Amino acid sequence: MADTVVALGAKRERVEDEVTKHAAKHPKHGQDEDQGEEGSDTELDACCGSKHGGKARQVPVLSLHPTQLAVGMYQVSFKVGRLKQMLKNGSLEGYLKSHPVPVIKGPGGGLYMTDHHHLASALVKLALQVDSPKDRARGRSRVPQPYIEPADKALSRDWSVEKEESPGFWADLADHQCAWAGHLKRMLCVGEGGQPRVQYAYEMLSPADLMTHMPKAVTGLQDDPYRSLAAYVRYAGGYRKPKPSAGSNQQPEFFVEFKWAQYLLGKMGELEGEPDNLRVLEAALDHAKSPDAADLPGYIGPKEKKKDDSED
């Protein structure tokens, strides 16, 4: 177990290096070149209101509306380091083009992202590190803006005709697996010796409360350390992201890491260290391999040791 955890960092870096190289060589990865760009252009026009003659569209990262309340900030910090390497070697633009943010057009024409919240958050933090105050004052940045694509999920109706958000819109997002209603509550309690301590608990918000608490941009997302821990457990082989088999009618699993984060909180309570702490990660891996986790998506069990290095 310890060997697995120690090797995690080096393994993850090698995978990210390969992703970086691939993005630089194949900036249009995932697109059928024989079909050209017309098909995706039509979808982008319908979903995102593209006016760019059908080309993949870049938008300011702060114009994207989140559909979850939190990210794992430790995971975001890790991504910032990788994106900074790509910026230095010139491959970041290609990487972003091959990893577009899926969006749904919502009330007022707003773009609501259904994935890649960690990537968007990392782009914002990277810009704060590398852009000068003068550049920021002029609205310029060395960091490329994200590309967008229409989400492969459809809501019950076209909400872009509405002027403002409503609980009905957020209920529709949640019902169609486009928004995560989980909220990590922080409660100040009195611990041993009368010392204050923080207790955590997950709660699922109503559509009205989700609308009220949801930030307008990724800069308002909270930190969920259990979400970071869930990602590190997956990297170390504690579970995998399940994928429907080809030709099956099986529905994909959404919000896998958040479901594992809920489980890990229930098992571990307050973390005795940061999510990337060796002792914390070893304990989390033990819980991931336990039969108690058998009903969670991507459960592997105690025997298989294959790591999951797929992209978030």
mmCIF file of C-alpha atoms in Angstrom:
data_model
loop_
_atom_site.group_PDB
_atom_site.id
_atom_site.type_symbol
_atom_site.label_atom_id
_atom_site.label_comp_id
_atom_site.label_asym_id
_atom_site.label_seq_id
_atom_site.Cartn_x
_atom_site.Cartn_y
_atom_site.Cartn_z
ATOM 1 C CA MET A 1 0.000 0.000 0.000
ATOM 2 C CA ALA A 2 2.742 2.476 0.906
ATOM 3 C CA ASP A 3 4.594 1.718 -2.343
ATOM 4 C CA THR A 4 1.432 2.487 -4.287
ATOM 5 C CA VAL A 5 1.022 5.845 -2.604
ATOM 6 C CA VAL A 6 4.678 6.863 -2.941
ATOM 7 C CA ALA A 7 4.657 6.010 -6.641
ATOM 8 C CA LEU A 8 1.469 7.968 -7.249
ATOM 9 C CA GLY A 9 3.072 11.372 -7.789
ATOM 10 C CA ALA A 10 5.687 10.164 -10.252
ATOM 11 C CA LYS A 11 3.139 8.056 -12.116
ATOM 12 C CA ARG A 12 0.703 10.947 -12.428
ATOM 13 C CA GLU A 13 3.429 13.269 -13.704
ATOM 14 C CA ARG A 14 4.405 10.795 -16.435
ATOM 15 C CA VAL A 15 0.788 10.532 -17.544
ATOM 16 C CA GLU A 16 0.364 14.308 -17.613
ATOM 17 C CA ASP A 17 3.571 14.638 -19.639
ATOM 18 C CA GLU A 18 2.172 12.257 -22.241
ATOM 19 C CA VAL A 19 -1.099 14.194 -22.315
ATOM 20 C CA THR A 20 0.830 17.424 -22.846
ATOM 21 C CA LYS A 21 2.853 15.969 -25.716
ATOM 22 C CA HIS A 22 -0.251 14.503 -27.322
ATOM 23 C CA ALA A 23 -2.136 17.803 -27.095
ATOM 24 C CA ALA A 24 0.731 19.632 -28.784
ATOM 25 C CA LYS A 25 0.874 17.140 -31.666
ATOM 26 C CA HIS A 26 -2.882 16.630 -32.019
ATOM 27 C CA PRO A 27 -4.701 19.857 -31.122
ATOM 28 C CA LYS A 28 -7.922 18.541 -32.707
ATOM 29 C CA HIS A 29 -7.846 15.223 -30.892
ATOM 30 C CA GLY A 30 -11.251 13.586 -30.758
ATOM 31 C CA GLN A 31 -12.590 15.258 -33.930
ATOM 32 C CA ASP A 32 -13.270 13.373 -37.155
ATOM 33 C CA GLU A 33 -11.165 15.248 -39.688
ATOM 34 C CA ASP A 34 -12.987 13.602 -42.617
ATOM 35 C CA GLN A 35 -16.219 15.178 -41.464
ATOM 36 C CA GLY A 36 -14.644 18.609 -41.162
ATOM 37 C CA GLU A 37 -16.132 21.027 -38.648
ATOM 38 C CA GLU A 38 -19.601 21.581 -40.047
ATOM 39 C CA GLY A 39 -21.395 19.146 -37.738
ATOM 40 C CA SER A 40 -19.867 20.549 -34.587
ATOM 41 C CA ASP A 41 -20.446 24.101 -35.860
ATOM 42 C CA THR A 42 -24.177 23.533 -36.118
ATOM 43 C CA GLU A 43 -24.266 22.144 -32.582
ATOM 44 C CA LEU A 44 -22.232 25.047 -31.257
ATOM 45 C CA ASP A 45 -24.526 27.551 -32.966
ATOM 46 C CA ALA A 46 -27.590 25.863 -31.460
ATOM 47 C CA CYS A 47 -26.176 25.354 -27.990
ATOM 48 C CA CYS A 48 -23.700 28.159 -27.519
ATOM 49 C CA GLY A 49 -24.839 30.835 -29.923
ATOM 50 C CA SER A 50 -21.570 30.722 -31.856
ATOM 51 C CA LYS A 51 -21.112 33.511 -34.405
ATOM 52 C CA HIS A 52 -17.640 32.517 -35.492
ATOM 53 C CA GLY A 53 -18.419 30.831 -38.778
ATOM 54 C CA GLY A 54 -18.481 27.373 -37.238
ATOM 55 C CA LYS A 55 -15.040 27.257 -35.671
ATOM 56 C CA ALA A 56 -14.445 26.019 -32.154
ATOM 57 C CA ARG A 57 -15.165 28.913 -29.861
ATOM 58 C CA GLN A 58 -13.133 30.345 -27.004
ATOM 59 C CA VAL A 59 -14.863 32.273 -24.254
ATOM 60 C CA PRO A 60 -13.601 34.125 -21.162
ATOM 61 C CA VAL A 61 -13.316 31.610 -18.367
ATOM 62 C CA LEU A 62 -15.104 33.957 -15.969
ATOM 63 C CA SER A 63 -18.146 34.023 -18.281
ATOM 64 C CA LEU A 64 -18.811 30.338 -17.577
ATOM 65 C CA HIS A 65 -21.388 29.587 -14.883
ATOM 66 C CA PRO A 66 -20.563 26.649 -12.569
ATOM 67 C CA THR A 67 -23.089 23.931 -11.818
ATOM 68 C CA GLN A 68 -21.466 22.620 -8.627
ATOM 69 C CA LEU A 69 -20.652 24.430 -5.407
ATOM 70 C CA ALA A 70 -17.106 23.221 -4.790
ATOM 71 C CA VAL A 71 -13.907 21.814 -6.225
ATOM 72 C CA GLY A 72 -10.946 20.119 -4.598
ATOM 73 C CA MET A 73 -8.461 22.966 -4.270
ATOM 74 C CA TYR A 74 -5.515 20.595 -3.789
ATOM 75 C CA GLN A 75 -6.409 19.031 -7.100
ATOM 76 C CA VAL A 76 -6.744 22.498 -8.656
ATOM 77 C CA SER A 77 -3.264 23.437 -7.399
ATOM 78 C CA PHE A 78 -1.845 20.292 -8.982
ATOM 79 C CA LYS A 79 -3.473 21.228 -12.294
ATOM 80 C CA VAL A 80 -2.058 24.745 -12.095
ATOM 81 C CA GLY A 81 1.456 23.309 -12.030
ATOM 82 C CA ARG A 82 0.781 21.117 -15.059
ATOM 83 C CA LEU A 83 -0.861 23.957 -17.008
ATOM 84 C CA LYS A 84 2.091 26.216 -16.234
ATOM 85 C CA GLN A 85 4.419 23.656 -17.815
ATOM 86 C CA MET A 86 2.206 23.566 -20.911
ATOM 87 C CA LEU A 87 2.205 27.378 -21.074
ATOM 88 C CA LYS A 88 5.996 27.420 -20.996
ATOM 89 C CA ASN A 89 6.422 24.817 -23.739
ATOM 90 C CA GLY A 90 3.681 26.232 -25.947
ATOM 91 C CA SER A 91 1.268 23.304 -25.762
ATOM 92 C CA LEU A 92 -1.450 24.823 -23.556
ATOM 93 C CA GLU A 93 -3.556 26.180 -26.428
ATOM 94 C CA GLY A 94 -3.665 22.764 -28.087
ATOM 95 C CA TYR A 95 -4.450 21.052 -24.798
ATOM 96 C CA LEU A 96 -7.405 23.354 -24.154
ATOM 97 C CA LYS A 97 -8.711 22.855 -27.680
ATOM 98 C CA SER A 98 -8.645 19.087 -27.193
ATOM 99 C CA HIS A 99 -10.341 19.417 -23.775
ATOM 100 C CA PRO A 100 -13.291 21.774 -24.437
ATOM 101 C CA VAL A 101 -15.655 22.658 -21.622
ATOM 102 C CA PRO A 102 -19.134 21.183 -22.194
ATOM 103 C CA VAL A 103 -21.810 23.827 -21.761
ATOM 104 C CA ILE A 104 -25.571 24.258 -21.821
ATOM 105 C CA LYS A 105 -27.139 27.529 -22.836
ATOM 106 C CA GLY A 106 -29.301 28.755 -19.984
ATOM 107 C CA PRO A 107 -31.376 31.779 -19.010
ATOM 108 C CA GLY A 108 -30.259 35.045 -20.520
ATOM 109 C CA GLY A 109 -27.989 33.168 -22.917
ATOM 110 C CA GLY A 110 -25.595 32.268 -20.100
ATOM 111 C CA LEU A 111 -23.211 29.356 -20.602
ATOM 112 C CA TYR A 112 -23.491 26.747 -17.836
ATOM 113 C CA MET A 113 -20.572 24.326 -17.654
ATOM 114 C CA THR A 114 -21.420 20.705 -16.950
ATOM 115 C CA ASP A 115 -17.813 19.525 -16.433
ATOM 116 C CA HIS A 116 -14.182 20.690 -16.187
ATOM 117 C CA HIS A 117 -14.693 22.923 -13.154
ATOM 118 C CA HIS A 118 -11.205 22.030 -11.907
ATOM 119 C CA LEU A 119 -9.642 22.959 -15.247
ATOM 120 C CA ALA A 120 -11.465 26.295 -15.358
ATOM 121 C CA SER A 121 -10.454 27.061 -11.767
ATOM 122 C CA ALA A 122 -6.833 26.202 -12.554
ATOM 123 C CA LEU A 123 -6.812 28.568 -15.549
ATOM 124 C CA VAL A 124 -7.957 31.434 -13.331
ATOM 125 C CA LYS A 125 -5.283 30.719 -10.706
ATOM 126 C CA LEU A 126 -2.601 30.334 -13.370
ATOM 127 C CA ALA A 127 -3.471 33.757 -14.795
ATOM 128 C CA LEU A 128 -3.108 35.284 -11.325
ATOM 129 C CA GLN A 129 0.404 33.820 -11.131
ATOM 130 C CA VAL A 130 1.748 34.776 -14.570
ATOM 131 C CA ASP A 131 -0.096 37.968 -15.582
ATOM 132 C CA SER A 132 1.232 41.339 -14.493
ATOM 133 C CA PRO A 133 -1.035 43.907 -12.819
ATOM 134 C CA LYS A 134 -0.728 46.032 -15.955
ATOM 135 C CA ASP A 135 -1.941 43.172 -18.136
ATOM 136 C CA ARG A 136 -4.878 42.521 -15.846
ATOM 137 C CA ALA A 137 -5.796 46.207 -15.830
ATOM 138 C CA ARG A 138 -5.887 46.139 -19.638
ATOM 139 C CA GLY A 139 -7.888 42.939 -19.741
ATOM 140 C CA ARG A 140 -5.027 40.945 -21.248
ATOM 141 C CA SER A 141 -3.671 37.565 -20.236
ATOM 142 C CA ARG A 142 -0.857 35.233 -21.195
ATOM 143 C CA VAL A 143 -3.147 32.323 -20.417
ATOM 144 C CA PRO A 144 -5.417 31.124 -23.256
ATOM 145 C CA GLN A 145 -9.136 31.088 -22.613
ATOM 146 C CA PRO A 146 -11.000 27.749 -22.595
ATOM 147 C CA TYR A 147 -12.774 26.315 -25.600
ATOM 148 C CA ILE A 148 -16.395 25.225 -25.313
ATOM 149 C CA GLU A 149 -18.561 22.547 -26.855
ATOM 150 C CA PRO A 150 -22.252 21.656 -26.469
ATOM 151 C CA ALA A 151 -22.853 19.252 -23.600
ATOM 152 C CA ASP A 152 -24.033 15.800 -24.647
ATOM 153 C CA LYS A 153 -27.038 16.164 -22.350
ATOM 154 C CA ALA A 154 -30.409 17.703 -23.167
ATOM 155 C CA LEU A 155 -32.739 19.426 -20.721
ATOM 156 C CA SER A 156 -36.517 19.141 -20.822
ATOM 157 C CA ARG A 157 -36.850 22.526 -22.531
ATOM 158 C CA ASP A 158 -34.899 25.471 -23.934
ATOM 159 C CA TRP A 159 -34.181 27.672 -20.927
ATOM 160 C CA SER A 160 -32.243 30.280 -22.922
ATOM 161 C CA VAL A 161 -35.526 32.044 -23.748
ATOM 162 C CA GLU A 162 -35.940 32.929 -20.073
ATOM 163 C CA LYS A 163 -34.426 36.158 -18.807
ATOM 164 C CA GLU A 164 -33.516 34.955 -15.310
ATOM 165 C CA GLU A 165 -32.716 31.768 -13.439
ATOM 166 C CA SER A 166 -35.437 29.952 -11.544
ATOM 167 C CA PRO A 167 -35.657 26.929 -9.239
ATOM 168 C CA GLY A 168 -37.249 25.110 -12.165
ATOM 169 C CA PHE A 169 -34.110 25.606 -14.264
ATOM 170 C CA TRP A 170 -31.860 24.232 -11.505
ATOM 171 C CA ALA A 171 -34.238 21.321 -10.924
ATOM 172 C CA ASP A 172 -34.010 20.501 -14.630
ATOM 173 C CA LEU A 173 -30.193 20.656 -14.504
ATOM 174 C CA ALA A 174 -30.072 18.340 -11.481
ATOM 175 C CA ASP A 175 -32.650 15.919 -12.912
ATOM 176 C CA HIS A 176 -30.580 15.538 -16.085
ATOM 177 C CA GLN A 177 -27.249 15.052 -14.260
ATOM 178 C CA CYS A 178 -26.016 18.498 -15.311
ATOM 179 C CA ALA A 179 -25.670 19.935 -11.803
ATOM 180 C CA TRP A 180 -24.462 18.540 -8.468
ATOM 181 C CA ALA A 181 -26.653 19.629 -5.562
ATOM 182 C CA GLY A 182 -24.302 18.388 -2.847
ATOM 183 C CA HIS A 183 -23.087 20.941 -0.325
ATOM 184 C CA LEU A 184 -20.281 20.399 2.191
ATOM 185 C CA LYS A 185 -21.415 22.036 5.436
ATOM 186 C CA ARG A 186 -18.785 23.326 7.855
ATOM 187 C CA MET A 187 -19.885 23.470 11.488
ATOM 188 C CA LEU A 188 -17.781 24.966 14.266
ATOM 189 C CA CYS A 189 -17.844 22.718 17.326
ATOM 190 C CA VAL A 190 -16.037 22.407 20.645
ATOM 191 C CA GLY A 191 -13.513 19.585 20.682
ATOM 192 C CA GLU A 192 -11.349 17.989 23.332
ATOM 193 C CA GLY A 193 -10.005 20.409 25.913
ATOM 194 C CA GLY A 194 -12.547 23.010 24.834
ATOM 195 C CA GLN A 195 -10.674 23.702 21.612
ATOM 196 C CA PRO A 196 -12.752 24.784 18.607
ATOM 197 C CA ARG A 197 -12.839 22.345 15.713
ATOM 198 C CA VAL A 198 -14.667 22.073 12.408
ATOM 199 C CA GLN A 199 -17.028 19.246 11.600
ATOM 200 C CA TYR A 200 -18.120 18.456 8.050
ATOM 201 C CA ALA A 201 -21.331 16.994 6.698
ATOM 202 C CA TYR A 202 -22.800 16.688 3.223
ATOM 203 C CA GLU A 203 -26.320 17.822 2.468
ATOM 204 C CA MET A 204 -28.253 17.790 -0.800
ATOM 205 C CA LEU A 205 -29.786 21.185 -1.528
ATOM 206 C CA SER A 206 -33.190 21.890 -2.987
ATOM 207 C CA PRO A 207 -33.246 23.557 -6.424
ATOM 208 C CA ALA A 208 -34.131 26.894 -4.801
ATOM 209 C CA ASP A 209 -31.247 26.658 -2.319
ATOM 210 C CA LEU A 210 -28.881 25.473 -5.053
ATOM 211 C CA MET A 211 -29.757 28.531 -7.125
ATOM 212 C CA THR A 212 -29.219 30.789 -4.120
ATOM 213 C CA HIS A 213 -25.834 29.341 -3.144
ATOM 214 C CA MET A 214 -24.380 28.787 -6.624
ATOM 215 C CA PRO A 215 -21.630 31.299 -7.487
ATOM 216 C CA LYS A 216 -21.764 33.113 -10.819
ATOM 217 C CA ALA A 217 -18.187 32.171 -11.728
ATOM 218 C CA VAL A 218 -15.588 29.574 -10.733
ATOM 219 C CA THR A 219 -13.833 32.146 -8.538
ATOM 220 C CA GLY A 220 -16.657 31.649 -6.037
ATOM 221 C CA LEU A 221 -16.319 27.881 -5.732
ATOM 222 C CA GLN A 222 -15.584 26.502 -2.268
ATOM 223 C CA ASP A 223 -12.901 23.995 -1.343
ATOM 224 C CA ASP A 224 -13.964 20.412 -0.719
ATOM 225 C CA PRO A 225 -10.941 18.493 0.653
ATOM 226 C CA TYR A 226 -12.828 15.203 0.373
ATOM 227 C CA ARG A 227 -13.263 15.813 -3.353
ATOM 228 C CA SER A 228 -9.467 16.132 -3.654
ATOM 229 C CA LEU A 229 -9.009 13.003 -1.572
ATOM 230 C CA ALA A 230 -11.435 11.077 -3.785
ATOM 231 C CA ALA A 231 -9.413 12.062 -6.867
ATOM 232 C CA TYR A 232 -6.114 10.997 -5.263
ATOM 233 C CA VAL A 233 -7.648 7.652 -4.268
ATOM 234 C CA ARG A 234 -8.677 7.067 -7.883
ATOM 235 C CA TYR A 235 -5.212 7.985 -9.169
ATOM 236 C CA ALA A 236 -3.767 5.430 -6.736
ATOM 237 C CA GLY A 237 -6.031 2.645 -7.979
ATOM 238 C CA GLY A 238 -8.671 2.724 -5.246
ATOM 239 C CA TYR A 239 -11.463 2.776 -7.843
ATOM 240 C CA ARG A 240 -11.928 3.651 -11.506
ATOM 241 C CA LYS A 241 -14.229 5.892 -13.476
ATOM 242 C CA PRO A 242 -16.818 3.486 -14.889
ATOM 243 C CA LYS A 243 -17.436 3.615 -18.625
ATOM 244 C CA PRO A 244 -20.407 1.976 -20.382
ATOM 245 C CA SER A 245 -19.351 -0.906 -22.583
ATOM 246 C CA ALA A 246 -19.557 -0.345 -26.328
ATOM 247 C CA GLY A 247 -22.981 -1.064 -27.777
ATOM 248 C CA SER A 248 -24.706 -1.286 -24.404
ATOM 249 C CA ASN A 249 -27.664 0.776 -23.221
ATOM 250 C CA GLN A 250 -25.981 1.359 -19.879
ATOM 251 C CA GLN A 251 -26.148 4.964 -18.722
ATOM 252 C CA PRO A 252 -22.857 6.640 -17.760
ATOM 253 C CA GLU A 253 -22.189 7.491 -14.131
ATOM 254 C CA PHE A 254 -21.943 11.174 -13.276
ATOM 255 C CA PHE A 255 -20.325 12.950 -10.314
ATOM 256 C CA VAL A 256 -18.362 9.819 -9.442
ATOM 257 C CA GLU A 257 -15.723 11.637 -7.377
ATOM 258 C CA PHE A 258 -18.346 13.523 -5.380
ATOM 259 C CA LYS A 259 -20.078 10.247 -4.515
ATOM 260 C CA TRP A 260 -16.774 8.820 -3.328
ATOM 261 C CA ALA A 261 -16.080 12.038 -1.418
ATOM 262 C CA GLN A 262 -19.348 11.585 0.478
ATOM 263 C CA TYR A 263 -18.407 8.015 1.312
ATOM 264 C CA LEU A 264 -14.907 8.955 2.500
ATOM 265 C CA LEU A 265 -16.269 11.700 4.733
ATOM 266 C CA GLY A 266 -18.677 9.238 6.326
ATOM 267 C CA LYS A 267 -15.865 6.765 6.975
ATOM 268 C CA MET A 268 -13.044 9.107 7.995
ATOM 269 C CA GLY A 269 -14.682 12.166 9.503
ATOM 270 C CA GLU A 270 -12.280 15.064 10.007
ATOM 271 C CA LEU A 271 -9.063 14.431 8.072
ATOM 272 C CA GLU A 272 -5.906 14.152 10.179
ATOM 273 C CA GLY A 273 -3.826 15.956 7.590
ATOM 274 C CA GLU A 274 -4.121 17.240 4.047
ATOM 275 C CA PRO A 275 -5.728 15.113 1.303
ATOM 276 C CA ASP A 276 -2.312 14.285 -0.174
ATOM 277 C CA ASN A 277 -0.853 13.264 3.191
ATOM 278 C CA LEU A 278 0.554 9.724 3.034
ATOM 279 C CA ARG A 279 -1.237 8.491 6.157
ATOM 280 C CA VAL A 280 -4.553 10.048 5.088
ATOM 281 C CA LEU A 281 -4.308 8.559 1.616
ATOM 282 C CA GLU A 282 -3.432 5.083 2.907
ATOM 283 C CA ALA A 283 -6.476 5.137 5.200
ATOM 284 C CA ALA A 284 -8.697 6.318 2.347
ATOM 285 C CA LEU A 285 -7.415 3.527 0.083
ATOM 286 C CA ASP A 286 -8.279 0.965 2.745
ATOM 287 C CA HIS A 287 -11.831 2.327 2.887
ATOM 288 C CA ALA A 288 -12.059 2.308 -0.912
ATOM 289 C CA LYS A 289 -11.142 -1.384 -1.015
ATOM 290 C CA SER A 290 -13.624 -2.271 1.731
ATOM 291 C CA PRO A 291 -16.818 -4.211 0.910
ATOM 292 C CA ASP A 292 -18.660 -1.232 2.413
ATOM 293 C CA ALA A 293 -17.890 0.649 -0.821
ATOM 294 C CA ALA A 294 -19.169 -2.105 -3.119
ATOM 295 C CA ASP A 295 -22.248 -0.120 -4.205
ATOM 296 C CA LEU A 296 -20.246 2.926 -5.290
ATOM 297 C CA PRO A 297 -19.550 3.515 -8.998
ATOM 298 C CA GLY A 298 -16.171 2.228 -10.134
ATOM 299 C CA TYR A 299 -15.629 -0.040 -7.130
ATOM 300 C CA ILE A 300 -12.685 -2.376 -7.670
ATOM 301 C CA GLY A 301 -12.327 -4.236 -4.399
ATOM 302 C CA PRO A 302 -9.264 -5.523 -2.546
ATOM 303 C CA LYS A 303 -7.721 -7.738 -5.244
ATOM 304 C CA GLU A 304 -7.252 -5.600 -8.351
ATOM 305 C CA LYS A 305 -4.436 -3.044 -8.223
ATOM 306 C CA LYS A 306 -4.770 -1.340 -11.621
ATOM 307 C CA LYS A 307 -4.458 2.440 -11.398
ATOM 308 C CA ASP A 308 -6.877 4.854 -13.096
ATOM 309 C CA ASP A 309 -4.960 7.676 -14.753
ATOM 310 C CA SER A 310 -7.800 8.924 -16.945
ATOM 311 C CA GLU A 311 -8.354 12.643 -17.250
ATOM 312 C CA ASP A 312 -10.781 14.402 -14.896
#
